[in-house]
Amino acid sequence: MEFISSLSVLINNLRDEVNSYLSETEPILLVVTPLLALLISSVLHSLFNHVQDKGFKSAVIEFFMNSIKLIPFVKKYIDSEKQKVVDKMQSGGKSKRDGWQTELPKVGLGGDVIDKLREEKEKDVVWQGKCSGTVYIGGNDSERHFSLINEAYSMFAHTNPLHQDVFQSVVRFEAEVVAMTAALLGSKEKASGGQICGNMTSGGTESILLAVKTSRDYMRTKKGISKPEMIIPESAHSAYDKAAQYFNIKLWRVPVNKEFQADVKAIRRFVNRNTILIVGSAPGFPHGIIDPIEELGELASSMGICLHVDLCLGGFVLPFARRLGYPIPPFDFSVEGVTSISVDVHKYGLAPKGTSTVLYRNHEIRKHQFVAVTEWSGGLYVSPTIAGSRPGGLSAGAWASMMSLGEEGYLQNTREIMEVSKQIQKGIKEIAELFIIGRPDMTIVAFGSNDVDIFEVNDIMSSKGWHLNALQRPNSLHICVTLQHVSVVEDFLSVLKEAVQTVKANPGPIKGGMAPIYGAAGKMPDRGMVQDLLVDFMDSSC
């Protein structure tokens, strides 16, 4: 009681002293000061979070650029220059839209519309053998495997797997495509747990989006994570950025190591109590290099988080390359810690465009992919993927491709494209001005140069009808080898060597080329402005 009495006296004395000190202070200040302090602390907290997200350098540059844009004439000048770049990127795209149909014809074309379709198709650029990736089936688009896929698709063009009770055939096709794909990736091995399951999707991006969404919801249930974060190497596909924006997930993009692989030690440093997912690729799209999936699996297991492996490119090559004796490291569900995998059937699976699969280690995880609605006046509703209605022709086409080729077909395809990849690597090494980035594990060969502007080389290649992928960090190009390249590999190397020599003898961008834009974008410190350019370009192109 004596202690409480003493404490009460102390509190009363303190109150009297504070009241006496503030007695001459304006009442408005007593109200405004704490509000102002709260506002300042809130601003500082937001600033701290922004710097933490962007990095100090990027945050300062962004603040500076946003500040000078407040000056009217500066903003007007920047917008004007930005529009010039957008117009350059379009390269006459607007003029090509002249004469495009903007409303229904008064009288339909009937069967003559096929002639119109054929006429428009003939205006497409010649892509046979001259595109990086893009078309994975060999030969002409009206023969052999192309013809088989087209016929399979057309037979089921009007079916929809959403109506499982009606179109039981395509439901079976989809289930078998998923099961056969899973078997390629370790589902039959004891280490997988024997519960691998999944669904077909419209492509690698949707497969990745679903894997991220599922991981988020699974980790929310498992660990109660309400502010999810995921960590990816900078070589990981841009679909993860899209997923982060769509699903309100904080994204950490970590630099790769000297071998251009995911840096496991660096990723470990970013793991915290809000981490739901880390990512590896087999191989990564930019350089065709397999990330250390086993090490990532160990990290994911030890931290109790999810690990997604992007096998969109490698799913129908790596299992067969391993059988052919290539030194392929572990990459699938045989690796402990891998919780989900994405595999495109429309790439090296040679299925029609718009077919991919997303696979999970068990049903407990996959259940978080589904959306079930119970309170809709339209009835009870449940959907497995982002799309509701889906074209059954795609499932039929994928099934037909896998069943027609079989293991022997895929083995032979893999043998051919891996050999072409090695030929291209050898040929590039013989061009003194070029170097290969890292050590490609599969069928993507990325190359750069310290002697010539590699983007100018790309423009020369484009003028010769070759369509390669331009990369950054470092500035480089890559070719994704497909069956289309088997018969033209020597021509490719010859044109590439000639392009390098042309740029070396005549440095400087060619008229109409994109090299200045690629180069400027790479050097531009304000990445927000580059982002604005891309958005403006897309907004005016579709």
Coordinates of C-alpha atoms in Angstrom, one line a residue:
M1 CA 0.0 0.0 0.0
E2 CA 2.9 2.4 0.8
F3 CA 4.4 1.7 -2.6
I4 CA 1.1 2.5 -4.4
S5 CA 0.6 5.7 -2.4
S6 CA 4.2 6.9 -3.3
L7 CA 3.6 6.1 -7.0
S8 CA 0.3 8.0 -6.9
V9 CA 2.0 11.0 -5.4
L10 CA 4.8 10.8 -8.1
I11 CA 2.2 10.7 -10.9
N12 CA 0.3 13.7 -9.5
N13 CA 3.5 15.7 -9.2
L14 CA 4.5 14.9 -12.7
R15 CA 1.0 15.8 -14.0
D16 CA 1.2 19.2 -12.2
E17 CA 4.6 19.9 -13.6
V18 CA 3.5 19.1 -17.2
N19 CA 0.3 21.1 -16.9
S20 CA 2.3 24.0 -15.5
Y21 CA 4.8 23.8 -18.4
L22 CA 2.1 23.6 -21.0
S23 CA -0.2 26.2 -19.4
E24 CA 1.1 29.0 -21.7
T25 CA 1.1 26.9 -24.9
E26 CA -1.6 27.6 -27.5
P27 CA -4.2 24.9 -27.4
I28 CA -4.1 24.5 -31.2
L29 CA -0.4 23.6 -30.9
L30 CA -1.3 20.9 -28.5
V31 CA -3.7 19.4 -31.0
V32 CA -1.6 20.0 -34.2
T33 CA 1.8 18.8 -32.8
P34 CA 1.0 15.2 -32.2
L35 CA -0.9 15.0 -35.6
L36 CA 2.1 16.5 -37.3
A37 CA 4.5 14.1 -35.6
L38 CA 2.2 11.2 -36.7
L39 CA 2.2 12.5 -40.3
I40 CA 6.0 12.9 -40.3
S41 CA 6.6 9.4 -38.9
S42 CA 4.2 8.0 -41.4
V43 CA 6.0 9.7 -44.3
L44 CA 9.4 8.5 -42.9
H45 CA 8.0 5.0 -42.6
S46 CA 6.8 5.0 -46.2
L47 CA 10.1 6.4 -47.4
F48 CA 12.0 3.7 -45.5
N49 CA 9.9 1.0 -47.0
H50 CA 10.3 2.5 -50.5
V51 CA 14.1 2.7 -50.1
Q52 CA 14.1 -0.9 -48.8
D53 CA 12.0 -2.1 -51.8
K54 CA 13.8 -0.2 -54.5
G55 CA 17.3 0.2 -53.1
F56 CA 18.8 3.6 -52.1
K57 CA 20.1 4.5 -55.6
S58 CA 16.9 3.6 -57.4
A59 CA 14.8 5.4 -54.8
V60 CA 16.9 8.6 -55.1
I61 CA 16.8 8.5 -58.9
E62 CA 13.0 8.0 -58.9
F63 CA 12.5 10.8 -56.4
F64 CA 14.6 13.1 -58.6
M65 CA 12.9 12.2 -61.8
N66 CA 9.4 12.6 -60.3
S67 CA 10.4 16.0 -58.9
I68 CA 11.7 17.5 -62.2
K69 CA 8.6 16.1 -64.0
L70 CA 6.6 18.5 -61.8
I71 CA 8.1 21.3 -63.9
P72 CA 5.6 21.8 -66.8
F73 CA 8.0 22.4 -69.7
V74 CA 10.3 19.5 -68.5
K75 CA 7.3 17.1 -68.4
K76 CA 6.2 18.2 -71.8
Y77 CA 9.7 17.6 -73.2
I78 CA 10.0 14.2 -71.6
D79 CA 6.6 13.2 -72.9
S80 CA 7.5 14.3 -76.4
E81 CA 10.8 12.4 -76.4
K82 CA 9.0 9.4 -75.0
Q83 CA 6.5 9.4 -77.8
K84 CA 9.2 9.5 -80.4
V85 CA 10.7 6.3 -78.9
V86 CA 7.3 4.7 -78.8
D87 CA 6.7 5.6 -82.5
K88 CA 10.1 4.1 -83.3
M89 CA 9.3 0.9 -81.5
Q90 CA 6.1 0.6 -83.4
S91 CA 8.1 0.8 -86.7
G92 CA 5.1 1.7 -88.8
G93 CA 2.6 -0.5 -87.0
K94 CA -0.1 2.2 -87.1
S95 CA 0.1 2.4 -90.9
K96 CA -0.4 -1.3 -91.1
R97 CA -3.7 -0.9 -89.3
D98 CA -5.1 1.2 -92.1
G99 CA -8.0 -0.7 -93.6
W100 CA -8.5 -3.0 -90.7
Q101 CA -12.0 -4.2 -90.1
T102 CA -13.7 -2.1 -87.4
E103 CA -17.3 -3.3 -87.6
L104 CA -19.2 -6.3 -89.0
P105 CA -19.6 -6.5 -92.7
K106 CA -23.2 -5.9 -93.8
V107 CA -23.1 -9.1 -95.8
G108 CA -21.1 -12.0 -94.5
L109 CA -18.4 -13.5 -96.6
G110 CA -19.6 -17.1 -96.0
G111 CA -17.2 -19.7 -97.2
D112 CA -15.0 -17.1 -99.0
V113 CA -13.7 -16.1 -95.6
I114 CA -11.2 -19.0 -95.8
D115 CA -9.7 -17.4 -98.9
K116 CA -9.4 -14.2 -96.8
L117 CA -7.7 -16.0 -94.0
R118 CA -5.3 -17.6 -96.4
E119 CA -4.5 -14.2 -98.0
E120 CA -3.8 -12.6 -94.6
K121 CA -1.6 -15.5 -93.5
E122 CA 0.6 -15.1 -96.6
K123 CA 1.5 -11.6 -95.4
D124 CA 3.2 -13.0 -92.3
V125 CA 7.0 -13.0 -92.3
V126 CA 8.8 -16.1 -93.3
W127 CA 9.4 -17.9 -89.9
Q128 CA 10.4 -21.3 -91.0
G129 CA 13.8 -22.0 -89.5
K130 CA 14.5 -18.3 -88.7
C131 CA 12.9 -17.6 -85.3
S132 CA 14.4 -18.1 -81.9
G133 CA 11.9 -20.6 -80.3
T134 CA 8.4 -19.5 -81.5
V135 CA 7.7 -22.6 -83.6
Y136 CA 9.0 -25.9 -82.2
I137 CA 7.6 -28.4 -84.7
G138 CA 9.8 -29.2 -87.6
G139 CA 8.9 -28.9 -91.3
N140 CA 6.2 -27.0 -93.0
D141 CA 3.0 -26.0 -91.3
S142 CA 0.8 -28.0 -93.6
E143 CA 2.5 -31.4 -93.3
R144 CA 3.3 -34.3 -91.0
H145 CA 3.1 -33.4 -87.2
F146 CA 1.5 -30.0 -88.0
S147 CA -1.3 -31.7 -90.0
L148 CA -1.8 -34.3 -87.2
I149 CA -2.2 -31.6 -84.6
N150 CA -4.5 -29.5 -86.7
E151 CA -6.8 -32.5 -87.4
A152 CA -6.9 -33.4 -83.7
Y153 CA -7.7 -29.9 -82.7
S154 CA -10.4 -29.4 -85.2
M155 CA -12.2 -32.7 -84.1
F156 CA -12.7 -31.2 -80.6
A157 CA -12.8 -27.4 -81.4
H158 CA -16.3 -27.0 -80.0
T159 CA -15.7 -28.9 -76.7
N160 CA -15.2 -27.4 -73.3
P161 CA -13.7 -29.3 -70.3
L162 CA -15.7 -27.0 -68.0
H163 CA -18.7 -29.3 -68.8
Q164 CA -17.2 -32.5 -67.5
D165 CA -20.4 -34.5 -67.7
V166 CA -20.8 -33.7 -71.4
F167 CA -17.3 -33.8 -72.8
Q168 CA -15.9 -36.7 -71.0
S169 CA -13.3 -37.4 -73.7
V170 CA -11.4 -34.2 -73.4
V171 CA -11.5 -34.5 -69.6
R172 CA -9.8 -37.8 -70.0
F173 CA -7.3 -36.3 -72.5
E174 CA -6.4 -33.6 -70.0
A175 CA -5.9 -36.0 -67.1
E176 CA -3.7 -38.3 -69.2
V177 CA -1.6 -35.4 -70.5
V178 CA -1.0 -34.3 -66.8
A179 CA -0.2 -37.8 -65.7
M180 CA 2.2 -38.5 -68.6
T181 CA 4.0 -35.2 -68.0
A182 CA 4.2 -35.9 -64.3
A183 CA 5.7 -39.3 -65.0
L184 CA 8.5 -37.6 -67.0
L185 CA 9.3 -35.5 -63.9
G186 CA 9.6 -38.0 -61.2
S187 CA 6.0 -38.9 -60.2
K188 CA 6.9 -42.6 -60.3
E189 CA 9.9 -42.2 -58.1
K190 CA 9.6 -42.9 -54.3
A191 CA 11.1 -39.5 -53.5
S192 CA 8.1 -37.8 -55.1
G193 CA 5.7 -39.1 -52.4
G194 CA 3.4 -40.7 -55.0
Q195 CA 0.8 -37.9 -55.0
I196 CA 1.9 -35.7 -57.9
C197 CA -1.2 -34.0 -59.4
G198 CA -1.9 -31.0 -61.6
N199 CA -3.9 -29.3 -64.4
M200 CA -3.6 -28.1 -67.9
T201 CA -3.3 -24.4 -68.5
S202 CA -3.2 -21.9 -71.4
G203 CA 0.6 -21.5 -71.2
G204 CA 3.7 -21.1 -69.1
T205 CA 2.5 -17.7 -67.7
E206 CA -0.8 -19.1 -66.4
S207 CA 1.0 -22.1 -65.0
I208 CA 3.4 -19.8 -63.0
L209 CA 0.5 -17.5 -62.0
L210 CA -1.4 -20.5 -60.6
A211 CA 1.7 -21.9 -58.8
V212 CA 2.3 -18.5 -57.1
K213 CA -1.3 -18.1 -56.1
T214 CA -1.5 -21.6 -54.8
S215 CA 1.7 -21.2 -52.8
R216 CA 0.4 -18.0 -51.3
D217 CA -2.8 -19.5 -50.1
Y218 CA -1.2 -22.7 -49.0
M219 CA 1.4 -20.8 -46.9
R220 CA -1.4 -18.6 -45.4
T221 CA -3.1 -21.7 -44.2
K222 CA 0.1 -23.4 -43.1
K223 CA 1.9 -20.5 -41.4
G224 CA -0.7 -17.7 -41.2
I225 CA 1.3 -15.5 -43.6
S226 CA -0.8 -12.4 -44.4
K227 CA 1.9 -10.2 -46.1
P228 CA 3.4 -12.7 -48.5
E229 CA 6.8 -12.3 -50.2
M230 CA 8.6 -14.4 -52.8
I231 CA 12.2 -14.4 -53.9
I232 CA 13.4 -15.0 -57.4
P233 CA 16.7 -14.8 -59.3
E234 CA 16.9 -12.0 -61.8
S235 CA 17.0 -14.7 -64.6
A236 CA 13.5 -15.9 -63.6
H237 CA 10.7 -15.4 -66.0
S238 CA 8.8 -12.1 -66.0
A239 CA 5.6 -14.0 -65.2
Y240 CA 6.6 -13.9 -61.6
D241 CA 6.5 -10.1 -61.7
K242 CA 3.0 -10.3 -63.2
A243 CA 2.0 -12.7 -60.4
A244 CA 3.4 -10.4 -57.8
Q245 CA 1.2 -7.6 -59.2
Y246 CA -1.9 -9.6 -59.6
F247 CA -1.8 -11.3 -56.2
N248 CA -0.3 -8.5 -54.1
I249 CA 2.9 -10.3 -53.2
K250 CA 6.1 -8.5 -52.4
L251 CA 8.8 -9.5 -54.9
W252 CA 12.5 -9.7 -54.2
R253 CA 14.6 -10.2 -57.4
V254 CA 18.2 -11.4 -56.5
P255 CA 21.2 -11.1 -58.8
V256 CA 22.5 -14.4 -60.2
N257 CA 26.0 -15.7 -59.5
K258 CA 29.1 -15.6 -61.8
E259 CA 27.8 -18.8 -63.6
F260 CA 24.5 -17.0 -64.2
Q261 CA 22.7 -19.4 -61.9
A262 CA 20.4 -18.6 -59.0
D263 CA 22.6 -17.6 -56.1
V264 CA 21.3 -19.7 -53.2
K265 CA 23.4 -17.9 -50.5
A266 CA 22.0 -14.6 -51.7
I267 CA 18.4 -15.9 -51.8
R268 CA 18.9 -17.3 -48.2
R269 CA 19.6 -13.7 -47.0
F270 CA 16.2 -12.5 -48.2
V271 CA 14.2 -15.3 -46.5
N272 CA 12.1 -14.0 -43.6
R273 CA 8.9 -14.9 -41.7
N274 CA 6.8 -13.6 -44.6
T275 CA 8.5 -15.7 -47.4
I276 CA 6.1 -18.0 -49.1
L277 CA 8.1 -19.1 -52.2
I278 CA 11.5 -19.3 -53.8
V279 CA 12.0 -20.0 -57.5
G280 CA 14.4 -22.0 -59.7
S281 CA 14.5 -22.6 -63.5
A282 CA 15.6 -25.6 -65.5
P283 CA 16.7 -23.9 -67.6
G284 CA 16.3 -20.1 -67.3
F285 CA 14.9 -18.4 -70.4
P286 CA 17.7 -15.8 -70.9
H287 CA 20.8 -18.1 -71.0
G288 CA 19.6 -21.7 -71.0
I289 CA 21.3 -22.5 -67.7
I290 CA 19.9 -24.8 -65.0
D291 CA 19.7 -23.3 -61.5
P292 CA 21.0 -25.5 -58.6
I293 CA 17.6 -27.1 -57.9
E294 CA 18.9 -29.5 -55.2
E295 CA 20.4 -26.6 -53.2
L296 CA 17.2 -24.6 -53.5
G297 CA 15.3 -27.6 -52.4
E298 CA 17.4 -28.0 -49.3
L299 CA 16.8 -24.3 -48.5
A300 CA 13.1 -24.5 -49.1
S301 CA 12.8 -27.7 -46.9
S302 CA 14.9 -26.2 -44.1
M303 CA 12.9 -23.0 -44.1
G304 CA 9.5 -24.6 -44.5
I305 CA 8.6 -22.7 -47.6
C306 CA 7.5 -23.5 -51.2
L307 CA 9.9 -24.0 -54.2
H308 CA 8.6 -23.7 -57.7
V309 CA 10.7 -25.0 -60.6
D310 CA 10.1 -23.4 -64.0
L311 CA 10.4 -26.3 -66.5
C312 CA 8.4 -24.6 -69.2
L313 CA 11.3 -25.0 -71.6
G314 CA 13.1 -28.0 -70.2
G315 CA 10.2 -30.4 -69.3
F316 CA 10.1 -32.2 -72.6
V317 CA 13.9 -32.1 -73.2
L318 CA 15.9 -32.6 -69.9
P319 CA 14.4 -36.1 -69.1
F320 CA 15.4 -37.3 -72.5
A321 CA 18.7 -35.5 -72.6
R322 CA 19.6 -37.3 -69.4
R323 CA 18.8 -40.7 -71.0
L324 CA 21.0 -39.7 -74.0
G325 CA 24.0 -39.3 -71.6
Y326 CA 24.1 -35.5 -71.1
P327 CA 25.2 -34.4 -67.6
I328 CA 21.8 -33.1 -66.4
P329 CA 21.6 -32.2 -62.7
P330 CA 18.5 -33.1 -60.6
F331 CA 15.6 -30.8 -61.4
D332 CA 12.2 -32.4 -60.8
F333 CA 10.0 -33.9 -58.0
S334 CA 12.8 -36.3 -57.1
V335 CA 14.3 -33.3 -55.4
E336 CA 13.0 -32.9 -51.8
G337 CA 11.6 -29.4 -51.3
V338 CA 10.1 -28.9 -54.8
T339 CA 6.4 -28.2 -54.3
S340 CA 5.4 -27.2 -57.8
I341 CA 6.5 -27.4 -61.4
S342 CA 5.4 -25.7 -64.6
V343 CA 5.9 -27.4 -68.0
D344 CA 4.8 -26.2 -71.4
V345 CA 3.5 -28.9 -73.7
H346 CA 3.3 -26.4 -76.6
K347 CA 7.1 -26.0 -76.7
Y348 CA 9.2 -29.1 -76.9
G349 CA 6.1 -31.2 -76.3
L350 CA 5.1 -30.1 -79.8
A351 CA 1.5 -29.6 -78.9
P352 CA -0.7 -26.8 -80.2
K353 CA -0.1 -23.3 -78.9
G354 CA -1.9 -22.6 -75.6
T355 CA -1.1 -25.9 -73.8
S356 CA 0.9 -26.1 -70.5
T357 CA 0.7 -27.9 -67.2
V358 CA 1.1 -27.0 -63.6
L359 CA 2.0 -29.8 -61.3
Y360 CA 2.1 -30.1 -57.4
R361 CA 3.7 -32.5 -55.0
N362 CA 0.4 -33.4 -53.4
H363 CA -3.3 -32.7 -53.3
E364 CA -3.0 -30.7 -50.1
I365 CA -1.1 -28.0 -51.9
R366 CA -3.1 -28.1 -55.2
K367 CA -6.5 -27.6 -53.4
H368 CA -5.4 -24.0 -52.8
Q369 CA -5.4 -23.5 -56.6
F370 CA -9.1 -24.0 -56.9
V371 CA -11.8 -21.4 -56.6
A372 CA -15.2 -22.6 -55.2
V373 CA -18.2 -20.3 -55.0
T374 CA -21.3 -21.3 -52.9
E375 CA -23.4 -18.1 -52.7
W376 CA -24.0 -17.4 -56.5
S377 CA -27.6 -17.4 -57.7
G378 CA -26.3 -19.3 -60.7
G379 CA -25.6 -22.3 -58.6
L380 CA -22.6 -23.9 -57.1
Y381 CA -19.4 -23.2 -59.0
V382 CA -15.9 -24.5 -58.8
S383 CA -13.1 -23.9 -61.3
P384 CA -9.5 -25.4 -61.3
T385 CA -7.7 -22.7 -63.3
I386 CA -7.9 -19.0 -64.2
A387 CA -10.0 -19.6 -67.2
G388 CA -13.6 -20.9 -66.9
S389 CA -14.4 -22.1 -70.3
R390 CA -11.5 -23.7 -72.1
P391 CA -11.0 -25.1 -75.6
G392 CA -11.1 -28.8 -75.5
G393 CA -9.3 -28.9 -78.8
L394 CA -6.1 -27.9 -77.0
S395 CA -6.3 -30.8 -74.7
A396 CA -7.0 -33.2 -77.6
G397 CA -4.1 -31.7 -79.6
A398 CA -1.7 -32.1 -76.7
W399 CA -2.8 -35.7 -76.1
A400 CA -2.4 -36.5 -79.7
S401 CA 1.1 -35.0 -79.9
M402 CA 2.3 -37.0 -76.9
M403 CA 0.7 -40.2 -77.9
S404 CA 1.9 -39.9 -81.6
L405 CA 5.5 -39.2 -80.7
G406 CA 6.0 -41.4 -77.6
E407 CA 9.3 -41.8 -75.8
E408 CA 11.2 -42.8 -78.9
G409 CA 9.9 -39.7 -80.8
Y410 CA 10.9 -37.3 -78.0
L411 CA 14.3 -39.0 -77.7
Q412 CA 15.0 -38.6 -81.4
N413 CA 13.9 -34.9 -81.3
T414 CA 16.1 -34.2 -78.2
R415 CA 19.0 -35.9 -79.9
E416 CA 18.7 -33.6 -82.9
I417 CA 18.2 -30.3 -81.1
M418 CA 20.9 -31.0 -78.6
E419 CA 23.4 -31.7 -81.4
V420 CA 22.4 -28.5 -83.2
S421 CA 22.8 -26.6 -80.0
K422 CA 26.4 -27.9 -79.6
Q423 CA 27.1 -27.0 -83.3
I424 CA 25.9 -23.4 -82.7
Q425 CA 28.0 -23.1 -79.5
K426 CA 31.0 -24.3 -81.4
G427 CA 30.4 -22.0 -84.3
I428 CA 29.9 -18.9 -82.1
K429 CA 33.2 -19.7 -80.2
E430 CA 34.9 -19.6 -83.6
I431 CA 33.7 -16.0 -84.1
A432 CA 36.5 -14.0 -82.3
E433 CA 34.3 -11.0 -81.5
L434 CA 31.6 -13.0 -79.7
F435 CA 31.5 -14.9 -76.4
I436 CA 29.0 -17.4 -75.0
I437 CA 27.3 -16.4 -71.7
G438 CA 27.8 -19.1 -69.1
R439 CA 27.6 -22.8 -70.0
P440 CA 24.3 -23.6 -71.6
D441 CA 22.7 -26.8 -70.3
M442 CA 20.2 -27.3 -73.0
T443 CA 19.0 -25.7 -76.3
I444 CA 19.3 -22.0 -75.6
V445 CA 22.6 -20.3 -76.6
A446 CA 23.1 -16.7 -75.4
F447 CA 26.0 -14.7 -76.7
G448 CA 27.4 -11.2 -76.3
S449 CA 30.4 -9.1 -77.5
N450 CA 33.1 -6.8 -76.1
D451 CA 34.1 -5.7 -79.6
V452 CA 30.8 -4.7 -81.4
D453 CA 27.4 -3.5 -80.4
I454 CA 25.5 -6.8 -80.1
F455 CA 22.1 -5.0 -80.7
E456 CA 23.4 -3.7 -84.0
V457 CA 24.4 -7.2 -84.9
N458 CA 20.8 -8.1 -84.1
D459 CA 19.5 -5.5 -86.4
I460 CA 21.6 -6.8 -89.2
M461 CA 20.3 -10.4 -88.5
S462 CA 16.7 -9.0 -88.6
S463 CA 17.3 -7.5 -92.0
K464 CA 18.4 -10.9 -93.2
G465 CA 15.1 -12.5 -91.9
W466 CA 16.5 -13.9 -88.6
H467 CA 14.5 -13.1 -85.4
L468 CA 16.5 -13.6 -82.2
N469 CA 15.8 -12.5 -78.6
A470 CA 17.5 -9.4 -77.3
L471 CA 18.6 -9.6 -73.6
Q472 CA 20.0 -7.3 -71.0
R473 CA 22.3 -7.6 -68.0
P474 CA 24.6 -8.2 -69.9
N475 CA 23.6 -7.0 -73.3
S476 CA 23.3 -10.1 -75.5
L477 CA 21.2 -12.1 -77.9
H478 CA 20.0 -15.7 -77.7
I479 CA 18.7 -18.3 -80.0
C480 CA 16.4 -21.0 -78.7
V481 CA 17.0 -24.0 -80.9
T482 CA 14.0 -25.9 -82.2
L483 CA 13.5 -28.6 -84.8
Q484 CA 13.1 -25.8 -87.3
H485 CA 16.9 -25.1 -87.0
V486 CA 18.1 -28.6 -87.8
S487 CA 18.5 -28.0 -91.5
V488 CA 19.6 -24.4 -91.4
V489 CA 22.3 -24.3 -88.7
E490 CA 25.2 -23.6 -91.1
D491 CA 23.2 -20.8 -92.7
F492 CA 22.6 -19.2 -89.3
L493 CA 26.3 -19.3 -88.4
S494 CA 27.3 -17.9 -91.8
V495 CA 24.8 -15.0 -91.5
L496 CA 25.8 -14.3 -87.9
K497 CA 29.5 -14.2 -88.8
E498 CA 28.8 -11.8 -91.7
A499 CA 26.6 -9.6 -89.5
V500 CA 29.4 -9.3 -86.9
Q501 CA 31.9 -8.3 -89.6
T502 CA 29.5 -5.8 -91.1
V503 CA 29.0 -4.0 -87.7
K504 CA 32.7 -4.2 -87.0
A505 CA 33.6 -2.5 -90.3
N506 CA 30.7 0.0 -90.2
P507 CA 29.9 0.7 -86.5
G508 CA 26.7 2.7 -85.9
P509 CA 23.0 1.8 -86.0
I510 CA 21.4 0.9 -89.3
K511 CA 18.4 2.9 -90.5
G512 CA 15.2 1.6 -89.0
G513 CA 17.1 -0.6 -86.5
M514 CA 16.2 -1.0 -82.8
A515 CA 19.8 -1.0 -81.5
P516 CA 19.6 2.7 -80.2
I517 CA 16.5 1.9 -78.3
Y518 CA 17.8 -1.3 -76.7
G519 CA 21.0 0.4 -75.8
A520 CA 19.4 3.5 -74.3
A521 CA 17.0 1.4 -72.3
G522 CA 19.8 -0.6 -70.8
K523 CA 21.7 2.5 -69.8
M524 CA 18.7 4.5 -68.5
P525 CA 19.0 4.8 -64.7
D526 CA 15.3 5.7 -64.3
R527 CA 13.8 2.3 -64.7
G528 CA 10.3 3.8 -64.1
M529 CA 10.7 5.7 -67.4
V530 CA 11.6 2.5 -69.2
Q531 CA 8.5 1.0 -67.7
D532 CA 6.4 3.9 -68.9
L533 CA 7.8 3.5 -72.4
L534 CA 6.8 -0.2 -72.5
V535 CA 3.3 0.6 -71.2
D536 CA 2.8 3.4 -73.7
F537 CA 4.0 1.1 -76.5
M538 CA 1.6 -1.6 -75.5
D539 CA -1.2 0.8 -75.1
S540 CA -0.8 2.1 -78.6
S541 CA -0.3 -1.4 -80.1
C542 CA -3.3 -3.3 -79.0

